[in-house]
PDB file of N, CA and C in Angstrom:
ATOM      1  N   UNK A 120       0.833  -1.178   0.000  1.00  0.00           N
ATOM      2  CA  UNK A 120       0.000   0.000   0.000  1.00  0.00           C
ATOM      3  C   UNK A 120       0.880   1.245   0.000  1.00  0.00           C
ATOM      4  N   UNK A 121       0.270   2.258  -0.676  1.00  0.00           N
ATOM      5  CA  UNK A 121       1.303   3.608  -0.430  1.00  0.00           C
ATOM      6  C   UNK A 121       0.592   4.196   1.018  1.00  0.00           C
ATOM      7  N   UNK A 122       1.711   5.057   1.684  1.00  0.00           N
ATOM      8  CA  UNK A 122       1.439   5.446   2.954  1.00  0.00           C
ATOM      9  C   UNK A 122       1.863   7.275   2.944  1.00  0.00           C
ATOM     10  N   UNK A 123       1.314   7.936   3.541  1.00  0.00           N
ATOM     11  CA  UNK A 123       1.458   9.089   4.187  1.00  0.00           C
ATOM     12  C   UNK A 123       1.764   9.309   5.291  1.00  0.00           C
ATOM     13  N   UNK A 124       2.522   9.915   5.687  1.00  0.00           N
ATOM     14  CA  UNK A 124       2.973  10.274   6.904  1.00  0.00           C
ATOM     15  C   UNK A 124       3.084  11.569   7.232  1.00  0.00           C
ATOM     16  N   UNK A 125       2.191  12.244   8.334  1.00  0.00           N
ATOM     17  CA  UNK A 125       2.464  13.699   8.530  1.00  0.00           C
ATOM     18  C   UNK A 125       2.506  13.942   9.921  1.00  0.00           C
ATOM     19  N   UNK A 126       2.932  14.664  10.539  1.00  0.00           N
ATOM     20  CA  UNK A 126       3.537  15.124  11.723  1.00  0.00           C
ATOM     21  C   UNK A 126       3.557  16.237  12.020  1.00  0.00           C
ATOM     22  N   UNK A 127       3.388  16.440  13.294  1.00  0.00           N
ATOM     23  CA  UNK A 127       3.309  18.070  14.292  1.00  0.00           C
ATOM     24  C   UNK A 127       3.707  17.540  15.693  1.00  0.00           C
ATOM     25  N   UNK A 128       5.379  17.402  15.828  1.00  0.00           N
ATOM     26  CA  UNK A 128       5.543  16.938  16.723  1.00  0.00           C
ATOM     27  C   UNK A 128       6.224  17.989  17.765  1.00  0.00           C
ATOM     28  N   UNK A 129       5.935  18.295  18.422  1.00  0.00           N
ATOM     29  CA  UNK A 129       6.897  19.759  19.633  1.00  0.00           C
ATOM     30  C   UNK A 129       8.283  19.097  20.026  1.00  0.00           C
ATOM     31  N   UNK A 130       8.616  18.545  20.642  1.00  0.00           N
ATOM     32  CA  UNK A 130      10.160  18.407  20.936  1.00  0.00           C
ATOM     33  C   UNK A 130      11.277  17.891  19.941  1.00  0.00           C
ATOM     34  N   UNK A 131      12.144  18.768  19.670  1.00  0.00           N
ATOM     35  CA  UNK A 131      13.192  18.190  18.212  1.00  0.00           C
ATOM     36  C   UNK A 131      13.478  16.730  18.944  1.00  0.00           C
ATOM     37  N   UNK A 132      13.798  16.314  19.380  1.00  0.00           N
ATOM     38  CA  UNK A 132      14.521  14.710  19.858  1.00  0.00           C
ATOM     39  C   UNK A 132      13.500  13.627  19.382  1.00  0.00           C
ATOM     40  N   UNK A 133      12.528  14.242  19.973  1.00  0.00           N
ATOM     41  CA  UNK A 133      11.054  13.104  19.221  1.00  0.00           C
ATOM     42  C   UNK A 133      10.895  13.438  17.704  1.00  0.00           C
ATOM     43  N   UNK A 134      11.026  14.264  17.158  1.00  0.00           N
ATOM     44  CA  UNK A 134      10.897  14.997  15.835  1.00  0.00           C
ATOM     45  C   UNK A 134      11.768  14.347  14.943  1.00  0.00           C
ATOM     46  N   UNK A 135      12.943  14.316  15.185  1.00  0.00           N
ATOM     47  CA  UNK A 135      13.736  13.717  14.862  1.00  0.00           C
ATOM     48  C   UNK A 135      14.012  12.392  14.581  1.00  0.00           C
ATOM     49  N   UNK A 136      13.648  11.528  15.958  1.00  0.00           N
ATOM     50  CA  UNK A 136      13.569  10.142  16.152  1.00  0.00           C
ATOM     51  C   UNK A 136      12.173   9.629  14.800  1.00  0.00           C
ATOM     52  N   UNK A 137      11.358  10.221  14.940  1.00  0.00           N
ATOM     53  CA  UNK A 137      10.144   9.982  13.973  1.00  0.00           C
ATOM     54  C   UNK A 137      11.208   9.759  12.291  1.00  0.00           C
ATOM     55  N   UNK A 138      11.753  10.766  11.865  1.00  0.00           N
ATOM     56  CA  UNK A 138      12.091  11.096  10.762  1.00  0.00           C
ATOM     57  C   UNK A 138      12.863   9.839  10.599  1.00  0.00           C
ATOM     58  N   UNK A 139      13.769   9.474  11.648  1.00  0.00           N
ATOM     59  CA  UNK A 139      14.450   8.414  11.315  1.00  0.00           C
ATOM     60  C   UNK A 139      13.881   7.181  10.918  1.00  0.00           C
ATOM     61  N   UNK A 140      12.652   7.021  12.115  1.00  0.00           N
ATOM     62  CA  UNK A 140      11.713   5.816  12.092  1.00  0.00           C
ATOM     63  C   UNK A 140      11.052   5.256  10.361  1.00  0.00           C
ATOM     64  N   UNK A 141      10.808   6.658  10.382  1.00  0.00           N
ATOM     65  CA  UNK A 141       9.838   6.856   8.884  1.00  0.00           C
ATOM     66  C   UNK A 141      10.827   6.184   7.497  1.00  0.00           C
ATOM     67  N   UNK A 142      12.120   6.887   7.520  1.00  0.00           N
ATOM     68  CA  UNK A 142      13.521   7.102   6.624  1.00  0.00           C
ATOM     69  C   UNK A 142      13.398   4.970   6.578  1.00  0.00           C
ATOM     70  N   UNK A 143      13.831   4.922   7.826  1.00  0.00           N
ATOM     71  CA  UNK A 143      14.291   3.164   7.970  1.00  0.00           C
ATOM     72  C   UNK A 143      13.342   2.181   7.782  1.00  0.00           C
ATOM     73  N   UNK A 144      11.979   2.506   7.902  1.00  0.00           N
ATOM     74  CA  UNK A 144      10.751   1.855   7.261  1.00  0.00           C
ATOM     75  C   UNK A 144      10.709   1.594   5.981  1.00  0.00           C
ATOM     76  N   UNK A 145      11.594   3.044   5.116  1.00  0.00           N
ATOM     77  CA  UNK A 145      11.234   2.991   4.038  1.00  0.00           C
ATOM     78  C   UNK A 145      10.503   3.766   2.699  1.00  0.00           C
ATOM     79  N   UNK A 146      10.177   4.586   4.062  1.00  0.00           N
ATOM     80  CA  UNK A 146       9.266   5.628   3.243  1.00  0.00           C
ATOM     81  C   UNK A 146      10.524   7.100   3.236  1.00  0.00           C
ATOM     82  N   UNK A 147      10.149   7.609   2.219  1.00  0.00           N
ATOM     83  CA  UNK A 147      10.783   9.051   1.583  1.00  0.00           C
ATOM     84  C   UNK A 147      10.475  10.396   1.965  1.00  0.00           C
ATOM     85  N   UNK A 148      10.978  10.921   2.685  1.00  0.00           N
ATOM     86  CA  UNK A 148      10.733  12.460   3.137  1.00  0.00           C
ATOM     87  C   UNK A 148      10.542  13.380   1.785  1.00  0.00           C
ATOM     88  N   UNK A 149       9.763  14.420   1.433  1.00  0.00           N
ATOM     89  CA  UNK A 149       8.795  15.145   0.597  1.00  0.00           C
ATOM     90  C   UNK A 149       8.451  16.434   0.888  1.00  0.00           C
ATOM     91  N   UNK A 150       8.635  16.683   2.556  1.00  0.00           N
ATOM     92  CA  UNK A 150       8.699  18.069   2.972  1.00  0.00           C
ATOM     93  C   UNK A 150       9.145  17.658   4.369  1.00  0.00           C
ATOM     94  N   UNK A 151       9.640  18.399   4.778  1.00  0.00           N
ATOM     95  CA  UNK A 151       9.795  18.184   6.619  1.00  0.00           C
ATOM     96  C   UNK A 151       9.540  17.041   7.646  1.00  0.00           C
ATOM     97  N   UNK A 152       8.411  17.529   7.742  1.00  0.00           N
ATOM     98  CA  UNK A 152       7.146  16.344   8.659  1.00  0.00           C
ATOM     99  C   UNK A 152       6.509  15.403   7.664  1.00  0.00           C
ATOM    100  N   UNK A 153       7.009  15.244   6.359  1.00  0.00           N
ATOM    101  CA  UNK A 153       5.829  14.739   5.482  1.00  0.00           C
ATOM    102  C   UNK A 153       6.418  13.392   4.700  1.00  0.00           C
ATOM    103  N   UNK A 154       6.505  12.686   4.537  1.00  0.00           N
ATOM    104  CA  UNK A 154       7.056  10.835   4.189  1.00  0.00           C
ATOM    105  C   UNK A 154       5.776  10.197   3.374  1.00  0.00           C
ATOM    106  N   UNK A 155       6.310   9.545   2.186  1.00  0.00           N
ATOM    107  CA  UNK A 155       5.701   9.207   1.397  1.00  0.00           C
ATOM    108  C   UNK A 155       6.298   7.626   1.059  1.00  0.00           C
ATOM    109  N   UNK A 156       5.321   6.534   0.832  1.00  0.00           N
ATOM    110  CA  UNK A 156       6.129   5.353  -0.050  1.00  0.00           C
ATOM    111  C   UNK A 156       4.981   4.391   0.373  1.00  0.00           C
ATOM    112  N   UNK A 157       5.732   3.093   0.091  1.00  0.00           N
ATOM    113  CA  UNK A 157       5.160   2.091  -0.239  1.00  0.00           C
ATOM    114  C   UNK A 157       5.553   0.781   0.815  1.00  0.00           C
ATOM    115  N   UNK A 158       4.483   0.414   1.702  1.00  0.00           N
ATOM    116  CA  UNK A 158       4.475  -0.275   2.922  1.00  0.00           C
ATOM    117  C   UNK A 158       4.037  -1.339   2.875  1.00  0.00           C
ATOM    118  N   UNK A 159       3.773  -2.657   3.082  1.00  0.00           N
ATOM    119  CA  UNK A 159       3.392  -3.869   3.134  1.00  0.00           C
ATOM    120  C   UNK A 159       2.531  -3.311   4.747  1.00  0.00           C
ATOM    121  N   UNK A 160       1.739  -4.301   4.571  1.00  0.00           N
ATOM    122  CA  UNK A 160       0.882  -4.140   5.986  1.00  0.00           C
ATOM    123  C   UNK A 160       1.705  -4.102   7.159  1.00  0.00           C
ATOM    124  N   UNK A 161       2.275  -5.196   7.187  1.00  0.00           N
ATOM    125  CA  UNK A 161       3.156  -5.857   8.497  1.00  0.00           C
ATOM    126  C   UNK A 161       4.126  -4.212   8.426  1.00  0.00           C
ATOM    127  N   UNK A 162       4.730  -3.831   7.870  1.00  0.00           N
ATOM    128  CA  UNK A 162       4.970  -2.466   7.675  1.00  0.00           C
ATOM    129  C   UNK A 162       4.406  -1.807   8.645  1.00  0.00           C
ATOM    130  N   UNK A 163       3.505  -1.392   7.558  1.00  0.00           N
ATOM    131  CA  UNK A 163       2.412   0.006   8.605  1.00  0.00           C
ATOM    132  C   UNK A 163       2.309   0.073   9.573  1.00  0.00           C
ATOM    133  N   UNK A 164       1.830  -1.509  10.451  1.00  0.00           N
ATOM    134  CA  UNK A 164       1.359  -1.772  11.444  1.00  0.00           C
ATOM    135  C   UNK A 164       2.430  -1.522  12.739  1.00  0.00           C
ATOM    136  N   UNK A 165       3.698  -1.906  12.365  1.00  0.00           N
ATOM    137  CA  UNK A 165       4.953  -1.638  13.332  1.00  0.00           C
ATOM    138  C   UNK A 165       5.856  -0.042  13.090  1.00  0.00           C
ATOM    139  N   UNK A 166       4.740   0.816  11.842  1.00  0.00           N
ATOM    140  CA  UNK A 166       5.504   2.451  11.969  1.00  0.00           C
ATOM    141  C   UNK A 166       4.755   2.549  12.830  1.00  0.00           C
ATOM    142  N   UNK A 167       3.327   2.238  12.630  1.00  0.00           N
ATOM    143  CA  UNK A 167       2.332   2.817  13.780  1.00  0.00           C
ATOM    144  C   UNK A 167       2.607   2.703  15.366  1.00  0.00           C
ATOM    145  N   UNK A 168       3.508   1.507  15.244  1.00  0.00           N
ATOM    146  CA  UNK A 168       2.989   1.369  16.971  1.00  0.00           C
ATOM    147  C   UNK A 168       4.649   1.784  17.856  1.00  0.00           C
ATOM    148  N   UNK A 169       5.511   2.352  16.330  1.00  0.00           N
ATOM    149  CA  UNK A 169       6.695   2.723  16.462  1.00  0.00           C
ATOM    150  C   UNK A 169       6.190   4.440  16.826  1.00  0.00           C
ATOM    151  N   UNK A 170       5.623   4.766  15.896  1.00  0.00           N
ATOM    152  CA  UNK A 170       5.345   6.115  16.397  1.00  0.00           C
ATOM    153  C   UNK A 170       4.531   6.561  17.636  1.00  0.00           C
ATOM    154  N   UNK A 171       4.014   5.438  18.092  1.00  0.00           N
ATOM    155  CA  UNK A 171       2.635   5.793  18.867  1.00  0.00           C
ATOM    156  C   UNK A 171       3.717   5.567  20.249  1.00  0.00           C
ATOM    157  N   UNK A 172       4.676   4.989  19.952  1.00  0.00           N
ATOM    158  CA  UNK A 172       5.331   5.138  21.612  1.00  0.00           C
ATOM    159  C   UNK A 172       6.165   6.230  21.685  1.00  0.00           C
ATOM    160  N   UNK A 173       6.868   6.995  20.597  1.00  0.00           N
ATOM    161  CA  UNK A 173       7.400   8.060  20.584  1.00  0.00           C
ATOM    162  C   UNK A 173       6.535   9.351  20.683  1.00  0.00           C
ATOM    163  N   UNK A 174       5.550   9.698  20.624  1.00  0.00           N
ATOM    164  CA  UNK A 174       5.089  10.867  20.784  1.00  0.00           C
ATOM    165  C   UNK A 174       3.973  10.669  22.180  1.00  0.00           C
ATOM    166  N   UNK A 175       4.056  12.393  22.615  1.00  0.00           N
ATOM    167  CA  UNK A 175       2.974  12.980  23.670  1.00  0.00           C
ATOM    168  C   UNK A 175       1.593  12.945  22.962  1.00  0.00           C
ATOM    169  N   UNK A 176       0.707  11.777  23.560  1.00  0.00           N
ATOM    170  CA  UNK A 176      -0.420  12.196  23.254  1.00  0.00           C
ATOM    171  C   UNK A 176      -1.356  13.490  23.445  1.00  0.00           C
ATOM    172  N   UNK A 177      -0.897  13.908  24.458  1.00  0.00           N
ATOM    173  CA  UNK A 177      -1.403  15.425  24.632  1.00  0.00           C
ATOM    174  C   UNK A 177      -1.417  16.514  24.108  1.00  0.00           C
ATOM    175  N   UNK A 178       0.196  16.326  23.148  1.00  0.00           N
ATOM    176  CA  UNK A 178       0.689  17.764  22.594  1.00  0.00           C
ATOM    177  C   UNK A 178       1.105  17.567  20.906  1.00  0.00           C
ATOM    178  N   UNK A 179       1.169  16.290  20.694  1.00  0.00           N
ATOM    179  CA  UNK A 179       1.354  15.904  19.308  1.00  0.00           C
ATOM    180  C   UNK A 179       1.023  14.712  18.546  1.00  0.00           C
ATOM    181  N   UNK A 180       0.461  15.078  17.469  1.00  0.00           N
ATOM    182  CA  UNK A 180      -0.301  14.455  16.441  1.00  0.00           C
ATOM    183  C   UNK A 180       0.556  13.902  14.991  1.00  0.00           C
ATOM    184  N   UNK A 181       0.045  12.632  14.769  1.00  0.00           N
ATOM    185  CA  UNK A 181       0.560  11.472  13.111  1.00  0.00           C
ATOM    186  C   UNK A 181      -0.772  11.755  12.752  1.00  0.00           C
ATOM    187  N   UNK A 182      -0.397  11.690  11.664  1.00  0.00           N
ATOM    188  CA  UNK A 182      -1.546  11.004  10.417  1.00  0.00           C
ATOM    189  C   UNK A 182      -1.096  10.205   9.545  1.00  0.00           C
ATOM    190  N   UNK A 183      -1.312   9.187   9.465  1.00  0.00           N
ATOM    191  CA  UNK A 183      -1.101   7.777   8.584  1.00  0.00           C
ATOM    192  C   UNK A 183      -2.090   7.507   8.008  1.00  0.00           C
ATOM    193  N   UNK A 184      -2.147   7.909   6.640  1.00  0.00           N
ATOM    194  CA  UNK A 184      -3.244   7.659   5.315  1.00  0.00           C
ATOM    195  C   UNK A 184      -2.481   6.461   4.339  1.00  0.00           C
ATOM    196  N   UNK A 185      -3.328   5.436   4.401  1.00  0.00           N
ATOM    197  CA  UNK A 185      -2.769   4.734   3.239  1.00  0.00           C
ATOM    198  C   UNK A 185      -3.664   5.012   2.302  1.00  0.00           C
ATOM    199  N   UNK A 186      -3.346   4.653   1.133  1.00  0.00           N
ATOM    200  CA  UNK A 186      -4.241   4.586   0.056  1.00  0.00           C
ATOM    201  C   UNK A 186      -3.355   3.515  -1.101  1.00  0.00           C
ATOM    202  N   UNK A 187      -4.743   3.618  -2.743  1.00  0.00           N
ATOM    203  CA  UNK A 187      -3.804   2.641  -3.428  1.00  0.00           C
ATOM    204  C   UNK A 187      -3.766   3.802  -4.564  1.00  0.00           C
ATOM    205  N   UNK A 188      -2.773   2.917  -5.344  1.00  0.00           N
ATOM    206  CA  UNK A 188      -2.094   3.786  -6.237  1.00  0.00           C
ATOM    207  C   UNK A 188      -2.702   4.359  -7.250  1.00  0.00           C
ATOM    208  N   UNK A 189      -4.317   4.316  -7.688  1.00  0.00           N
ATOM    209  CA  UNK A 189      -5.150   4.906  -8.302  1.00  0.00           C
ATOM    210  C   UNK A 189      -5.714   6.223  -7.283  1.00  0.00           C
ATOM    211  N   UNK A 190      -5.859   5.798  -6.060  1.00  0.00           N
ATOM    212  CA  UNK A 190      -5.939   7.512  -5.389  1.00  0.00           C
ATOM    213  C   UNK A 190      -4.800   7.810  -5.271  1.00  0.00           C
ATOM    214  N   UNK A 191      -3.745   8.014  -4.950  1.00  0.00           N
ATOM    215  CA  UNK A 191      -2.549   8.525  -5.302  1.00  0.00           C
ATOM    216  C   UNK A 191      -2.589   9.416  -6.662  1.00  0.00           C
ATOM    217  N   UNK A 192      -2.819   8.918  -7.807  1.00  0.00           N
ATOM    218  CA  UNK A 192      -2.758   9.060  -9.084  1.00  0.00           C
ATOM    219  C   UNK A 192      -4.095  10.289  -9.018  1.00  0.00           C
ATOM    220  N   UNK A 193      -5.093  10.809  -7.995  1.00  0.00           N
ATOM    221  CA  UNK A 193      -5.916  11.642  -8.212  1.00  0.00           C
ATOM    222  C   UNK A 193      -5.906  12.875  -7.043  1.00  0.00           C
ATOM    223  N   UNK A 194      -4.980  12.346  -6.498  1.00  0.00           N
ATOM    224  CA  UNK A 194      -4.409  13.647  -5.579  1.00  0.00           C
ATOM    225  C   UNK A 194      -4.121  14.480  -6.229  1.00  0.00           C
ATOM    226  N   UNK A 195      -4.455  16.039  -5.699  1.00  0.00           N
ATOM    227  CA  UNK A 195      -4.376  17.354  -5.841  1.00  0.00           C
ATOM    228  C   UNK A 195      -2.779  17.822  -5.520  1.00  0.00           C
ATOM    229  N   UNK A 196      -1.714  18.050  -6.397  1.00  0.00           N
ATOM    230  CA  UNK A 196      -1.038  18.771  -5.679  1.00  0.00           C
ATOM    231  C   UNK A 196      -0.695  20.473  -6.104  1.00  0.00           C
ATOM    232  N   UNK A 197      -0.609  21.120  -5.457  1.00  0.00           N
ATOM    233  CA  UNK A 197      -0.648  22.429  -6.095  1.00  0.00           C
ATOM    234  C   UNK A 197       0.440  22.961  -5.397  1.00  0.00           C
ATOM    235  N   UNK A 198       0.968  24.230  -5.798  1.00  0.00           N
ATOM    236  CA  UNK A 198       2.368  24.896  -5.948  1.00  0.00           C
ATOM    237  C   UNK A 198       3.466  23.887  -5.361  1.00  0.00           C
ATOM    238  N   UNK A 199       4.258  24.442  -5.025  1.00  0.00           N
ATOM    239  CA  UNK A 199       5.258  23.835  -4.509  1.00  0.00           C
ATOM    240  C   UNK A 199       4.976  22.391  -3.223  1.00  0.00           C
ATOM    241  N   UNK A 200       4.370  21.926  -3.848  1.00  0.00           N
ATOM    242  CA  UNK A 200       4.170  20.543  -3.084  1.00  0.00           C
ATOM    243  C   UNK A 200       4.740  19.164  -2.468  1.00  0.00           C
ATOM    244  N   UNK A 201       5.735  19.471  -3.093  1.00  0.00           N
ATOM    245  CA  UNK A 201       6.952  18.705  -2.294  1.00  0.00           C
ATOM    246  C   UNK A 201       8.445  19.611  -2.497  1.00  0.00           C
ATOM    247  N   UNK A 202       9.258  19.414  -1.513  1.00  0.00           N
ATOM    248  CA  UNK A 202      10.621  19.766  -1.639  1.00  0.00           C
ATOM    249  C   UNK A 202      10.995  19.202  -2.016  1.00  0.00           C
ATOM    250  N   UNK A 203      11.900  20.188  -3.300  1.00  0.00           N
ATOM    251  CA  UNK A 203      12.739  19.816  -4.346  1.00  0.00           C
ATOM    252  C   UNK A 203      13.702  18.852  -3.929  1.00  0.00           C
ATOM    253  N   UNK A 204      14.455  19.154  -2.464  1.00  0.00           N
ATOM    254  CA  UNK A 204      15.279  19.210  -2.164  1.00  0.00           C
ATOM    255  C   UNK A 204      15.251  17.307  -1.443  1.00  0.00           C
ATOM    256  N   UNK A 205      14.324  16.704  -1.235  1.00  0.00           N
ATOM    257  CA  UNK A 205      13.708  15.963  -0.461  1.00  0.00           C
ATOM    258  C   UNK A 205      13.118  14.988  -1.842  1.00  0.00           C
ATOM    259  N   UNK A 206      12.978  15.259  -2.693  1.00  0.00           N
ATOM    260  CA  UNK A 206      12.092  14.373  -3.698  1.00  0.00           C
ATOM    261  C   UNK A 206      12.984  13.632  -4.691  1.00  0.00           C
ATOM    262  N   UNK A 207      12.797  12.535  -4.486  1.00  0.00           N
ATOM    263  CA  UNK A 207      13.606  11.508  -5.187  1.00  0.00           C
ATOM    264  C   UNK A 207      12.659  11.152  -6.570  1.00  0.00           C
ATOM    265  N   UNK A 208      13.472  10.205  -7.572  1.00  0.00           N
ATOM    266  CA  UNK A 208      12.850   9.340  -8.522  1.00  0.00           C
ATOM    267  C   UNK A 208      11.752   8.531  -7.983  1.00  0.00           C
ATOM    268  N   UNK A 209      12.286   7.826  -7.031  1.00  0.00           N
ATOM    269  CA  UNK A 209      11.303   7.059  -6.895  1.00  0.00           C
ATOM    270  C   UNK A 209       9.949   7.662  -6.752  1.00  0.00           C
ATOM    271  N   UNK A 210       9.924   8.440  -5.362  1.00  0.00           N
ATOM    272  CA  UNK A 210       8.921   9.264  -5.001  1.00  0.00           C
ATOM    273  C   UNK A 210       7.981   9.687  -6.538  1.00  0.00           C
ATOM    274  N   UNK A 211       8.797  10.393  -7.198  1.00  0.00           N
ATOM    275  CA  UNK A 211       8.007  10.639  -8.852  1.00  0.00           C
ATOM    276  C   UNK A 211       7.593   9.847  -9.498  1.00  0.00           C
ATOM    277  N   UNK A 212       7.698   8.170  -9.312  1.00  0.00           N
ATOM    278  CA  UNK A 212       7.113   7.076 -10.023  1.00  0.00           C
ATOM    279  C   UNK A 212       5.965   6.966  -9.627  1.00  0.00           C
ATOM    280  N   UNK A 213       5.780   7.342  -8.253  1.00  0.00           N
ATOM    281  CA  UNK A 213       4.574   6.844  -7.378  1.00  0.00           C
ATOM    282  C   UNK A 213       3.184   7.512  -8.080  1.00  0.00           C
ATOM    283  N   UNK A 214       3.626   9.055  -8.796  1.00  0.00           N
ATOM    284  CA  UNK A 214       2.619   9.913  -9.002  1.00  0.00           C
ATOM    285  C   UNK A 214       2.619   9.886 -11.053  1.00  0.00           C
ATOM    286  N   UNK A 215       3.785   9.582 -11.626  1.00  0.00           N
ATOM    287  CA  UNK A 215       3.777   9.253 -13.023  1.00  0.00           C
ATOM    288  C   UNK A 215       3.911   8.730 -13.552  1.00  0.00           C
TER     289      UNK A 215
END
């Protein structure tokens, strides 16, 4: 499945630790807080419960959207929607 990953996390150490989590899963950073790719279930299921012990439930929020590669293919993106700087080939296969 392709996966989304977005983040609003307050302390850099947890902020950080996430990015790594996300990076070593597999998935591709796209803007900052924002990770994109392609997860097998057994996947998802252990970012999720990887992230869910790293963050304050009180003060910071994931969003983990999977979808398949025909909604992918009908996502909206407008202006500068991913960093240049951050966006790989692969990442561009996902959407062309």
């Amino acid at each position: 499945m392709i996966v989304w990953v977005m983040y609003d996390i307050e302390k850099d150490r947890s902020r950080t630790k996430a990015a790594k989590i996300c990076q070593q899963t597999g998935l591709y950073r796209v803007q900052y807080s924002v990770f994109l790719g392609v997860l097998e279930k057994n996947q998802f299921d252990s970012l999720h419960l990887q992230l869910e012990e790293l963050i304050d439930e009180e003060k910071d929020s994931i969003y983990m959207f999977p979808m398949s590669k025909d909604e992918l293919k009908e996502t909206v993106l407008l202006g500068q929607a991913f960093d240049k700087d951050f966006v790989t080939d692969e990442v561009r296969s996902l959407f062309f």
